[in-house]
C-alpha positions as a Markdown table, in Angstrom:
| # | Residue | x | y | z |
|---|---|---|---|---|
| 1 | Unk | 79.2 | -42.2 | 27.4 |
| 2 | Unk | 77.5 | -39.2 | 26.0 |
| 3 | Unk | 79.7 | -36.2 | 25.5 |
| 4 | Unk | 79.5 | -33.1 | 27.6 |
| 5 | Unk | 78.0 | -30.0 | 25.8 |
| 6 | Unk | 78.7 | -26.6 | 27.4 |
| 7 | Unk | 75.9 | -25.0 | 25.4 |
| 8 | Unk | 72.6 | -25.0 | 27.3 |
| 9 | Unk | 69.7 | -25.7 | 24.9 |
| 10 | Unk | 66.5 | -23.7 | 24.8 |
| 11 | Unk | 64.0 | -24.5 | 27.6 |
| 12 | Unk | 61.6 | -26.4 | 25.4 |
| 13 | Unk | 64.4 | -28.6 | 24.1 |
| 14 | Unk | 65.6 | -29.3 | 27.7 |
| 15 | Unk | 62.1 | -30.4 | 28.6 |
| 16 | Unk | 61.7 | -32.6 | 25.5 |
| 17 | Unk | 65.1 | -34.2 | 26.3 |
| 18 | Unk | 64.4 | -34.8 | 30.0 |
| 19 | Unk | 60.8 | -36.1 | 29.4 |
| 20 | Unk | 61.9 | -38.5 | 26.7 |
| 21 | Unk | 61.3 | -42.1 | 27.7 |
| 22 | Unk | 59.0 | -41.2 | 30.6 |
| 23 | Unk | 55.9 | -43.3 | 31.2 |
| 24 | Unk | 53.0 | -42.2 | 33.4 |
| 25 | Unk | 50.0 | -44.2 | 32.2 |
| 26 | Unk | 47.9 | -41.1 | 32.6 |
| 27 | Unk | 47.9 | -38.2 | 30.1 |
| 28 | Unk | 46.7 | -35.7 | 32.7 |
| 29 | Unk | 49.5 | -36.6 | 35.1 |
| 30 | Unk | 52.0 | -36.4 | 32.3 |
| 31 | Unk | 50.9 | -32.9 | 31.3 |
| 32 | Unk | 51.0 | -31.8 | 34.9 |
| 33 | Unk | 54.6 | -33.1 | 35.3 |
| 34 | Unk | 55.7 | -31.6 | 32.0 |
| 35 | Unk | 54.3 | -28.2 | 33.2 |
| 36 | Unk | 55.9 | -28.6 | 36.6 |
| 37 | Unk | 59.3 | -29.5 | 35.1 |
| 38 | Unk | 59.1 | -26.5 | 32.7 |
| 39 | Unk | 58.3 | -24.1 | 35.6 |
| 40 | Unk | 61.0 | -25.5 | 37.8 |
| 41 | Unk | 63.6 | -25.3 | 35.0 |
| 42 | Unk | 62.6 | -21.7 | 34.3 |
| 43 | Unk | 62.7 | -20.8 | 38.0 |
| 44 | Unk | 66.1 | -22.3 | 38.5 |
| 45 | Unk | 67.4 | -20.5 | 35.4 |
| 46 | Unk | 66.1 | -17.2 | 36.7 |
| 47 | Unk | 67.6 | -17.8 | 40.1 |
| 48 | Unk | 70.9 | -18.9 | 38.6 |
| 49 | Unk | 70.9 | -22.3 | 40.4 |
| 50 | Unk | 70.9 | -26.0 | 39.5 |
| 51 | Unk | 68.0 | -28.2 | 40.1 |
| 52 | Unk | 68.3 | -30.8 | 42.9 |
| 53 | Unk | 67.7 | -34.2 | 41.1 |
| 54 | Unk | 67.9 | -37.6 | 42.6 |
| 55 | Unk | 67.0 | -41.3 | 42.3 |
| 56 | Unk | 67.2 | -43.9 | 45.0 |
| 57 | Unk | 68.4 | -47.5 | 44.8 |
| 58 | Unk | 67.7 | -50.1 | 47.5 |
| 59 | Unk | 70.7 | -52.4 | 48.1 |
| 60 | Unk | 68.7 | -55.6 | 48.4 |
| 61 | Unk | 71.5 | -57.4 | 46.5 |
| 62 | Unk | 75.0 | -56.4 | 45.4 |
| 63 | Unk | 74.5 | -55.9 | 41.7 |
| 64 | Unk | 73.0 | -52.9 | 39.9 |
| 65 | Unk | 71.7 | -54.0 | 36.5 |
| 66 | Unk | 70.5 | -52.6 | 33.1 |
| 67 | Unk | 67.1 | -51.9 | 34.6 |
| 68 | Unk | 68.7 | -49.4 | 37.0 |
| 69 | Unk | 70.6 | -47.9 | 34.0 |
| 70 | Unk | 67.4 | -46.3 | 32.7 |
| 71 | Unk | 67.2 | -43.8 | 35.5 |
| 72 | Unk | 71.0 | -43.5 | 35.9 |
| 73 | Unk | 71.2 | -42.4 | 32.2 |
| 74 | Unk | 68.5 | -39.9 | 32.8 |
| 75 | Unk | 70.4 | -38.6 | 35.8 |
| 76 | Unk | 73.4 | -38.3 | 33.4 |
| 77 | Unk | 71.3 | -36.1 | 31.1 |
| 78 | Unk | 70.5 | -33.8 | 34.0 |
| 79 | Unk | 74.2 | -33.7 | 34.8 |
| 80 | Unk | 75.0 | -32.7 | 31.3 |
| 81 | Unk | 72.6 | -29.7 | 31.6 |
| 82 | Unk | 74.5 | -28.6 | 34.7 |
| 83 | Unk | 72.1 | -29.8 | 37.5 |
| 84 | Unk | 72.9 | -31.2 | 40.9 |
| 85 | Unk | 72.6 | -35.0 | 40.9 |
| 86 | Unk | 72.4 | -37.1 | 44.0 |
| 87 | Unk | 72.1 | -40.9 | 44.3 |
| 88 | Unk | 70.4 | -42.2 | 47.4 |
| 89 | Unk | 71.4 | -45.6 | 48.5 |
| 90 | Unk | 68.4 | -46.9 | 50.5 |
| 91 | Unk | 70.1 | -48.5 | 53.5 |
| 92 | Unk | 67.0 | -48.0 | 55.7 |
| 93 | Unk | 64.3 | -48.5 | 53.0 |
| 94 | Unk | 66.0 | -51.7 | 51.9 |
| 95 | Unk | 65.4 | -53.1 | 55.4 |
| 96 | Unk | 61.7 | -52.3 | 55.1 |
| 97 | Unk | 61.4 | -53.7 | 51.6 |
| 98 | Unk | 59.4 | -52.2 | 48.8 |
| 99 | Unk | 56.4 | -54.3 | 47.6 |
| 100 | Unk | 55.2 | -51.8 | 45.0 |
| 101 | Unk | 56.0 | -54.2 | 42.2 |
| 102 | Unk | 55.2 | -57.5 | 43.9 |
| 103 | Unk | 52.2 | -59.7 | 44.3 |
| 104 | Unk | 53.5 | -60.9 | 47.7 |
| 105 | Unk | 55.4 | -59.5 | 50.6 |
| 106 | Unk | 59.2 | -59.0 | 50.5 |
| 107 | Unk | 61.5 | -60.6 | 53.1 |
| 108 | Unk | 63.1 | -58.1 | 55.4 |
| 109 | Unk | 66.8 | -57.7 | 55.4 |
| 110 | Unk | 69.2 | -57.0 | 58.3 |
| 111 | Unk | 71.4 | -53.9 | 58.4 |
| 112 | Unk | 74.5 | -56.2 | 58.0 |
| 113 | Unk | 73.0 | -57.7 | 54.7 |
| 114 | Unk | 72.1 | -54.3 | 53.4 |
| 115 | Unk | 75.5 | -52.7 | 54.1 |
| 116 | Unk | 77.3 | -55.6 | 52.5 |
| 117 | Unk | 75.1 | -55.3 | 49.4 |
| 118 | Unk | 75.7 | -51.6 | 49.2 |
| 119 | Unk | 79.4 | -51.8 | 49.4 |
| 120 | Unk | 80.0 | -51.4 | 45.6 |
| 121 | Unk | 77.0 | -49.3 | 44.7 |
| 122 | Unk | 79.0 | -46.1 | 44.5 |
| 123 | Unk | 81.5 | -47.6 | 42.0 |
| 124 | Unk | 78.7 | -49.1 | 40.0 |
| 125 | Unk | 76.6 | -45.9 | 39.6 |
| 126 | Unk | 79.8 | -44.2 | 38.4 |
| 127 | Unk | 80.0 | -46.6 | 35.5 |
| 128 | Unk | 77.3 | -44.2 | 34.0 |
| 129 | Unk | 77.4 | -41.0 | 36.1 |
| 130 | Unk | 80.2 | -38.5 | 36.2 |
| 131 | Unk | 81.9 | -39.3 | 39.5 |
| 132 | Unk | 83.2 | -35.8 | 40.0 |
| 133 | Unk | 79.7 | -34.3 | 39.8 |
| 134 | Unk | 77.7 | -37.0 | 41.7 |
| 135 | Unk | 76.9 | -36.9 | 45.3 |
| 136 | Unk | 76.2 | -40.3 | 46.8 |
| 137 | Unk | 74.4 | -40.6 | 50.2 |
| 138 | Unk | 72.8 | -43.2 | 52.3 |
| 139 | Unk | 69.3 | -42.6 | 53.7 |
| 140 | Unk | 70.3 | -44.1 | 57.0 |
| 141 | Unk | 72.2 | -40.9 | 57.5 |
| 142 | Unk | 68.9 | -39.1 | 58.2 |
| 143 | Unk | 66.2 | -41.8 | 58.6 |
| 144 | Unk | 68.0 | -43.6 | 61.5 |
| 145 | Unk | 68.1 | -40.3 | 63.4 |
| 146 | Unk | 64.3 | -39.8 | 63.2 |
| 147 | Unk | 62.3 | -39.7 | 66.4 |
| 148 | Unk | 58.9 | -41.2 | 66.9 |
| 149 | Unk | 57.1 | -37.8 | 66.9 |
| 150 | Unk | 58.5 | -37.1 | 63.4 |
| 151 | Unk | 57.4 | -40.5 | 62.2 |
| 152 | Unk | 53.9 | -39.9 | 63.6 |
| 153 | Unk | 53.8 | -36.5 | 61.8 |
| 154 | Unk | 54.6 | -38.2 | 58.5 |
| 155 | Unk | 52.0 | -40.9 | 59.0 |
| 156 | Unk | 49.3 | -38.2 | 59.8 |
| 157 | Unk | 49.5 | -36.9 | 56.3 |
| 158 | Unk | 48.1 | -40.1 | 54.8 |
| 159 | Unk | 45.1 | -42.4 | 55.3 |
| 160 | Unk | 44.8 | -46.1 | 55.3 |
| 161 | Unk | 42.4 | -45.9 | 52.4 |
| 162 | Unk | 45.0 | -44.3 | 50.2 |
| 163 | Unk | 47.3 | -47.3 | 50.7 |
| 164 | Unk | 44.5 | -49.9 | 50.4 |
| 165 | Unk | 43.5 | -48.4 | 47.1 |
| 166 | Unk | 46.8 | -49.6 | 45.6 |
| 167 | Unk | 46.3 | -52.7 | 43.4 |
| 168 | Unk | 49.0 | -54.9 | 44.9 |
| 169 | Unk | 47.7 | -54.4 | 48.5 |
| 170 | Unk | 44.1 | -54.8 | 47.5 |
| 171 | Unk | 44.6 | -58.0 | 45.5 |
| 172 | Unk | 46.6 | -59.6 | 48.3 |
| 173 | Unk | 43.9 | -58.8 | 50.8 |
| 174 | Unk | 41.3 | -60.2 | 48.4 |
| 175 | Unk | 43.3 | -63.4 | 48.3 |
| 176 | Unk | 43.4 | -63.6 | 52.0 |
| 177 | Unk | 47.2 | -62.9 | 52.1 |
| 178 | Unk | 48.8 | -60.9 | 54.9 |
| 179 | Unk | 49.9 | -57.3 | 54.3 |
| 180 | Unk | 52.5 | -56.2 | 56.9 |
| 181 | Unk | 51.9 | -52.9 | 58.6 |
| 182 | Unk | 55.6 | -52.1 | 58.1 |
| 183 | Unk | 55.0 | -52.1 | 54.3 |
| 184 | Unk | 53.0 | -48.9 | 54.6 |
| 185 | Unk | 56.1 | -47.2 | 56.1 |
| 186 | Unk | 58.1 | -47.7 | 53.0 |
| 187 | Unk | 56.3 | -44.9 | 51.1 |
| 188 | Unk | 56.6 | -42.6 | 54.1 |
| 189 | Unk | 60.4 | -43.2 | 54.5 |
| 190 | Unk | 61.1 | -42.9 | 50.8 |
| 191 | Unk | 58.9 | -39.8 | 50.7 |
| 192 | Unk | 61.0 | -38.2 | 53.5 |
| 193 | Unk | 64.1 | -38.6 | 51.4 |
| 194 | Unk | 62.7 | -36.0 | 49.1 |
| 195 | Unk | 62.0 | -33.7 | 52.0 |
| 196 | Unk | 65.5 | -34.1 | 53.5 |
| 197 | Unk | 67.1 | -33.4 | 50.1 |
| 198 | Unk | 64.7 | -30.6 | 49.2 |
| 199 | Unk | 64.4 | -32.3 | 45.9 |
| 200 | Unk | 63.2 | -30.5 | 42.7 |
| 201 | Unk | 63.0 | -33.7 | 40.7 |
| 202 | Unk | 62.8 | -37.4 | 41.6 |
| 203 | Unk | 63.3 | -40.3 | 39.2 |
| 204 | Unk | 62.0 | -43.8 | 39.5 |
| 205 | Unk | 60.3 | -46.8 | 37.8 |
| 206 | Unk | 56.6 | -46.6 | 37.0 |
| 207 | Unk | 55.6 | -48.7 | 40.1 |
| 208 | Unk | 57.4 | -46.1 | 42.2 |
| 209 | Unk | 54.9 | -43.3 | 41.3 |
| 210 | Unk | 52.9 | -43.6 | 44.5 |
| 211 | Unk | 56.0 | -43.4 | 46.6 |
| 212 | Unk | 57.4 | -40.4 | 44.6 |
| 213 | Unk | 54.0 | -38.6 | 44.9 |
| 214 | Unk | 54.0 | -39.3 | 48.6 |
| 215 | Unk | 57.3 | -37.5 | 48.8 |
| 216 | Unk | 55.9 | -34.5 | 46.9 |
| 217 | Unk | 53.0 | -34.4 | 49.4 |
| 218 | Unk | 55.3 | -34.5 | 52.4 |
| 219 | Unk | 57.3 | -31.7 | 50.8 |
| 220 | Unk | 54.2 | -29.5 | 50.6 |
| 221 | Unk | 53.4 | -30.3 | 54.2 |
| 222 | Unk | 57.0 | -29.2 | 55.1 |
| 223 | Unk | 56.5 | -25.9 | 53.2 |
| 224 | Unk | 58.6 | -27.0 | 50.2 |
| 225 | Unk | 57.7 | -27.0 | 46.5 |
| 226 | Unk | 56.6 | -30.5 | 45.5 |
| 227 | Unk | 59.1 | -32.3 | 43.3 |
| 228 | Unk | 58.7 | -33.3 | 39.7 |
| 229 | Unk | 58.0 | -37.0 | 39.4 |
| 230 | Unk | 59.6 | -38.6 | 36.3 |
| 231 | Unk | 58.8 | -42.3 | 36.0 |
| 232 | Unk | 60.1 | -44.8 | 33.4 |
| 233 | Unk | 59.1 | -48.2 | 32.0 |
| 234 | Unk | 60.1 | -51.4 | 33.8 |
| 235 | Unk | 62.7 | -53.3 | 31.9 |
| 236 | Unk | 61.8 | -57.0 | 31.2 |
| 237 | Unk | 64.6 | -59.4 | 32.1 |
| 238 | Unk | 66.6 | -61.8 | 30.0 |
| 239 | Unk | 63.8 | -64.4 | 30.3 |
| 240 | Unk | 61.5 | -62.1 | 28.4 |
| 241 | Unk | 58.7 | -62.6 | 30.9 |
| 242 | Unk | 59.4 | -61.1 | 34.3 |
| 243 | Unk | 60.9 | -57.7 | 35.1 |
| 244 | Unk | 64.6 | -57.6 | 35.3 |
| 245 | Unk | 65.4 | -58.5 | 38.9 |
| 246 | Unk | 68.4 | -59.6 | 41.0 |
| 247 | Unk | 66.2 | -62.0 | 42.9 |
| 248 | Unk | 64.9 | -63.6 | 39.7 |
| 249 | Unk | 68.5 | -64.0 | 38.3 |
| 250 | Unk | 67.3 | -62.7 | 34.9 |
| 251 | Unk | 69.5 | -59.6 | 34.8 |
| 252 | Unk | 72.6 | -58.2 | 33.2 |
| 253 | Unk | 74.8 | -56.5 | 35.8 |
| 254 | Unk | 76.5 | -53.2 | 35.1 |
| 255 | Unk | 79.6 | -54.7 | 36.6 |
| 256 | Unk | 79.3 | -58.1 | 34.8 |
| 257 | Unk | 82.3 | -59.1 | 32.7 |
| 258 | Unk | 82.3 | -58.3 | 29.0 |
| 259 | Unk | 81.7 | -62.0 | 28.2 |
| 260 | Unk | 78.8 | -62.2 | 30.6 |
| 261 | Unk | 77.1 | -59.1 | 29.3 |
| 262 | Unk | 77.5 | -60.2 | 25.6 |
| 263 | Unk | 76.4 | -63.8 | 26.3 |
| 264 | Unk | 73.3 | -62.8 | 28.3 |
| 265 | Unk | 72.3 | -60.2 | 25.7 |
| 266 | Unk | 72.5 | -62.9 | 23.0 |
| 267 | Unk | 70.1 | -65.1 | 24.9 |
| 268 | Unk | 67.2 | -62.7 | 24.9 |
| 269 | Unk | 64.2 | -63.0 | 22.6 |
| 270 | Unk | 63.6 | -60.8 | 19.5 |
| 271 | Unk | 60.7 | -59.1 | 21.3 |
| 272 | Unk | 62.8 | -58.3 | 24.3 |
| 273 | Unk | 65.6 | -57.0 | 22.1 |
| 274 | Unk | 63.2 | -54.5 | 20.5 |
| 275 | Unk | 62.1 | -53.2 | 24.0 |
| 276 | Unk | 65.6 | -52.9 | 25.3 |
| 277 | Unk | 67.0 | -50.8 | 22.4 |
| 278 | Unk | 64.6 | -48.0 | 23.4 |
| 279 | Unk | 65.4 | -48.1 | 27.1 |
| 280 | Unk | 69.0 | -49.0 | 27.8 |
| 281 | Unk | 71.1 | -47.8 | 24.8 |
| 282 | Unk | 72.9 | -44.5 | 24.1 |
| 283 | Unk | 71.5 | -44.5 | 20.6 |
| 284 | Unk | 69.6 | -41.6 | 19.3 |
| 285 | Unk | 65.8 | -41.8 | 18.6 |
| 286 | Unk | 66.7 | -41.9 | 14.8 |
| 287 | Unk | 69.1 | -44.8 | 15.4 |
| 288 | Unk | 66.6 | -46.7 | 17.4 |
| 289 | Unk | 63.9 | -46.3 | 14.8 |
| 290 | Unk | 66.3 | -47.4 | 12.0 |
| 291 | Unk | 67.3 | -50.5 | 14.0 |
| 292 | Unk | 63.7 | -51.5 | 14.6 |
| 293 | Unk | 62.8 | -50.8 | 11.0 |
| 294 | Unk | 65.7 | -52.9 | 9.7 |
| 295 | Unk | 64.7 | -55.8 | 11.9 |
| 296 | Unk | 61.0 | -55.5 | 10.8 |
| 297 | Unk | 61.9 | -55.4 | 7.1 |
| 298 | Unk | 64.5 | -58.2 | 7.4 |
| 299 | Unk | 67.3 | -55.9 | 6.3 |
| 300 | Unk | 68.9 | -56.9 | 9.6 |
| 301 | Unk | 68.7 | -60.6 | 10.7 |
| 302 | Unk | 67.7 | -61.1 | 14.3 |
| 303 | Unk | 71.0 | -62.8 | 15.1 |
| 304 | Unk | 73.0 | -59.9 | 13.6 |
| 305 | Unk | 70.7 | -57.4 | 15.3 |
| 306 | Unk | 71.2 | -59.1 | 18.7 |
| 307 | Unk | 75.0 | -59.0 | 18.1 |
| 308 | Unk | 74.8 | -55.3 | 17.4 |
| 309 | Unk | 72.9 | -54.7 | 20.6 |
| 310 | Unk | 75.2 | -56.9 | 22.6 |
| 311 | Unk | 78.3 | -55.1 | 21.2 |
| 312 | Unk | 76.8 | -51.8 | 22.2 |
| 313 | Unk | 76.0 | -52.9 | 25.7 |
| 314 | Unk | 79.5 | -54.2 | 26.3 |
| 315 | Unk | 81.0 | -51.1 | 24.7 |
| 316 | Unk | 79.1 | -48.8 | 27.1 |
| 317 | Unk | 80.6 | -50.5 | 30.2 |
| 318 | Unk | 83.9 | -52.0 | 28.9 |
| 319 | Unk | 84.9 | -50.0 | 25.8 |
| 320 | Unk | 85.2 | -50.8 | 22.1 |
| 321 | Unk | 88.1 | -53.2 | 22.2 |
| 322 | Unk | 86.5 | -55.4 | 24.9 |
| 323 | Unk | 83.2 | -55.4 | 23.0 |
| 324 | Unk | 84.9 | -56.6 | 19.9 |
| 325 | Unk | 86.8 | -59.3 | 21.8 |
| 326 | Unk | 83.7 | -60.5 | 23.6 |
| 327 | Unk | 81.9 | -61.0 | 20.2 |
| 328 | Unk | 84.9 | -62.9 | 18.8 |
| 329 | Unk | 85.0 | -65.2 | 21.9 |
| 330 | Unk | 81.2 | -65.7 | 21.8 |
| 331 | Unk | 81.3 | -66.7 | 18.1 |
| 332 | Unk | 84.3 | -69.0 | 18.7 |
| 333 | Unk | 82.5 | -70.9 | 21.5 |
| 334 | Unk | 78.9 | -70.8 | 20.5 |
| 335 | Unk | 79.0 | -70.7 | 16.7 |
| 336 | Unk | 82.1 | -72.7 | 16.0 |
| 337 | Unk | 81.9 | -75.1 | 18.9 |
| 338 | Unk | 85.2 | -74.4 | 20.6 |
| 339 | Unk | 85.6 | -74.3 | 24.4 |
| 340 | Unk | 86.5 | -70.9 | 25.8 |
| 341 | Unk | 90.2 | -70.2 | 26.5 |
| 342 | Unk | 89.6 | -69.6 | 30.2 |
| 343 | Unk | 87.2 | -71.9 | 32.1 |
| 344 | Unk | 86.5 | -71.3 | 35.9 |
| 345 | Unk | 88.1 | -74.1 | 37.9 |
| 346 | Unk | 86.2 | -75.7 | 40.8 |
| 347 | Unk | 88.2 | -77.7 | 43.4 |
| 348 | Unk | 86.6 | -81.1 | 43.9 |
| 349 | Unk | 88.3 | -83.3 | 46.4 |
| 350 | Unk | 85.8 | -86.2 | 46.3 |
| 351 | Unk | 83.0 | -87.3 | 44.0 |
| 352 | Unk | 80.1 | -84.8 | 44.3 |
| 353 | Unk | 76.6 | -85.0 | 42.9 |
| 354 | Unk | 76.1 | -83.0 | 39.8 |
| 355 | Unk | 73.1 | -81.3 | 41.3 |
| 356 | Unk | 75.2 | -80.1 | 44.3 |
| 357 | Unk | 78.0 | -79.0 | 42.0 |
| 358 | Unk | 75.6 | -76.9 | 39.8 |
| 359 | Unk | 74.3 | -75.1 | 42.9 |
| 360 | Unk | 77.8 | -74.6 | 44.3 |
| 361 | Unk | 79.1 | -72.9 | 41.2 |
| 362 | Unk | 75.9 | -70.7 | 40.8 |
| 363 | Unk | 74.8 | -72.4 | 37.6 |
| 364 | Unk | 71.4 | -73.1 | 39.3 |
| 365 | Unk | 69.8 | -71.1 | 42.2 |
| 366 | Unk | 68.5 | -74.3 | 43.9 |
| 367 | Unk | 68.7 | -78.1 | 43.8 |
| 368 | Unk | 65.3 | -78.3 | 42.2 |
| 369 | Unk | 66.4 | -75.9 | 39.5 |
| 370 | Unk | 69.5 | -77.9 | 39.0 |
| 371 | Unk | 67.5 | -81.1 | 38.5 |
| 372 | Unk | 65.3 | -79.3 | 35.9 |
| 373 | Unk | 68.5 | -78.3 | 34.0 |
| 374 | Unk | 69.7 | -81.9 | 34.0 |
| 375 | Unk | 66.4 | -83.6 | 33.0 |
| 376 | Unk | 65.9 | -80.9 | 30.4 |
| 377 | Unk | 69.2 | -81.9 | 28.7 |
| 378 | Unk | 70.9 | -78.7 | 29.5 |
| 379 | Unk | 74.1 | -80.2 | 31.1 |
| 380 | Unk | 77.0 | -82.1 | 29.6 |
| 381 | Unk | 80.0 | -83.6 | 31.4 |
| 382 | Unk | 83.1 | -84.2 | 29.3 |
| 383 | Unk | 81.0 | -83.7 | 26.2 |
| 384 | Unk | 78.3 | -86.3 | 27.1 |
| 385 | Unk | 74.8 | -85.0 | 27.8 |
| 386 | Unk | 73.6 | -86.0 | 31.3 |
| 387 | Unk | 69.9 | -86.6 | 32.0 |
| 388 | Unk | 70.1 | -88.6 | 35.2 |
| 389 | Unk | 69.8 | -86.4 | 38.3 |
| 390 | Unk | 71.8 | -88.9 | 40.4 |
| 391 | Unk | 74.9 | -88.4 | 38.3 |
| 392 | Unk | 78.1 | -87.7 | 40.3 |
| 393 | Unk | 81.2 | -85.8 | 39.1 |
| 394 | Unk | 84.9 | -86.4 | 40.0 |
| 395 | Unk | 87.9 | -84.4 | 39.0 |
| 396 | Unk | 89.1 | -83.8 | 36.4 |
| 397 | Unk | 85.9 | -83.1 | 34.4 |
| 398 | Unk | 84.6 | -80.3 | 32.2 |
| 399 | Unk | 80.9 | -79.3 | 32.8 |
| 400 | Unk | 78.9 | -77.3 | 30.3 |
| 401 | Unk | 75.6 | -75.7 | 31.3 |
| 402 | Unk | 73.4 | -74.5 | 28.5 |
| 403 | Unk | 75.2 | -73.1 | 25.5 |
| 404 | Unk | 77.7 | -70.8 | 27.1 |
| 405 | Unk | 78.7 | -71.7 | 30.6 |
| 406 | Unk | 81.7 | -73.9 | 31.3 |
| 407 | Unk | 83.2 | -75.1 | 34.5 |
| 408 | Unk | 86.2 | -77.4 | 35.1 |
| 409 | Unk | 86.3 | -79.7 | 38.2 |
| 410 | Unk | 89.9 | -80.1 | 39.3 |
| 411 | Unk | 91.7 | -81.8 | 42.2 |
| 412 | Unk | 92.5 | -79.4 | 44.9 |
């Protein structure tokens, strides 16, 4: 973690630090937000108060991942400058489902599913944030209390045309696909979070800009100053293609084990590695530029560069000793061909199809994905590669999936 500094830097330096890494896609908007942030910091300093800064995270699944760490680390910078940081767990908005980044609708989730997914969010955000200086709230605390007249008031501040102008809605309509009326309410509800918190600054990913600006508009309607919108690039996942996502299973979780984090980081492409270093590390700008330069000039081989990044990721969440040990275990298993010392054991009472076993242990998200793994030559049983999807497994047996996942079928 970055060290605390009791000295408050000059205003221009604060703005430069807090705006670093932001992405707006529009120079005019970026200038406007830089000016708004400068004014808000100066005003807070004059009034002797901290800025109210927050980011929201919808618990659509239990794991927070490196994509979320981008805004969490920015929140940490605000904390280090002495500001009031709040994390909003979107227990109501998650039930609506945000489709800002999707070409299709998102399935709605029940309150039971959302609360179960949110159970460990507080612990996970404090892997990055200072727990003693972080306020964690659920937006169900205020959104579930809203009456219909309040919701109608929120809706009256927007037009249907404003929503239909958004690319994801427009394209879906052009393709003849349905757009649920409830989807429009997501921006209203997220926007009201800013009103309830009287937020000075809201952080989010670039596709959240519409929702954040909706919140700023609602604040003005409520007689508040509109918040500063700071948006950040979307992190590509371990597949190097899609955005990092829990639903796409292409993520590195903040709470993943050291071995999982190291192994997943080693699986990414060289291009993905170069994007990640600028978004999810604690390295300085000079360190990032040197890293990229060393890779470009072959002073640092891609394999060694990836190990350096993987070590840094594990170190951020597990410490130096664990990062060193994770690298040693990775090299032992994947470069020298040894099986890991500890292999998860799966009770198997009767012969089971390999396809079903892969789904059962989570090595594949579905039976069709398991079949693709097998036919693609990615699975071995007791050292023999299996390419027949009808293969069955009985205990005892050691199953290897890809280059780094091992499972041992044992009699119960």
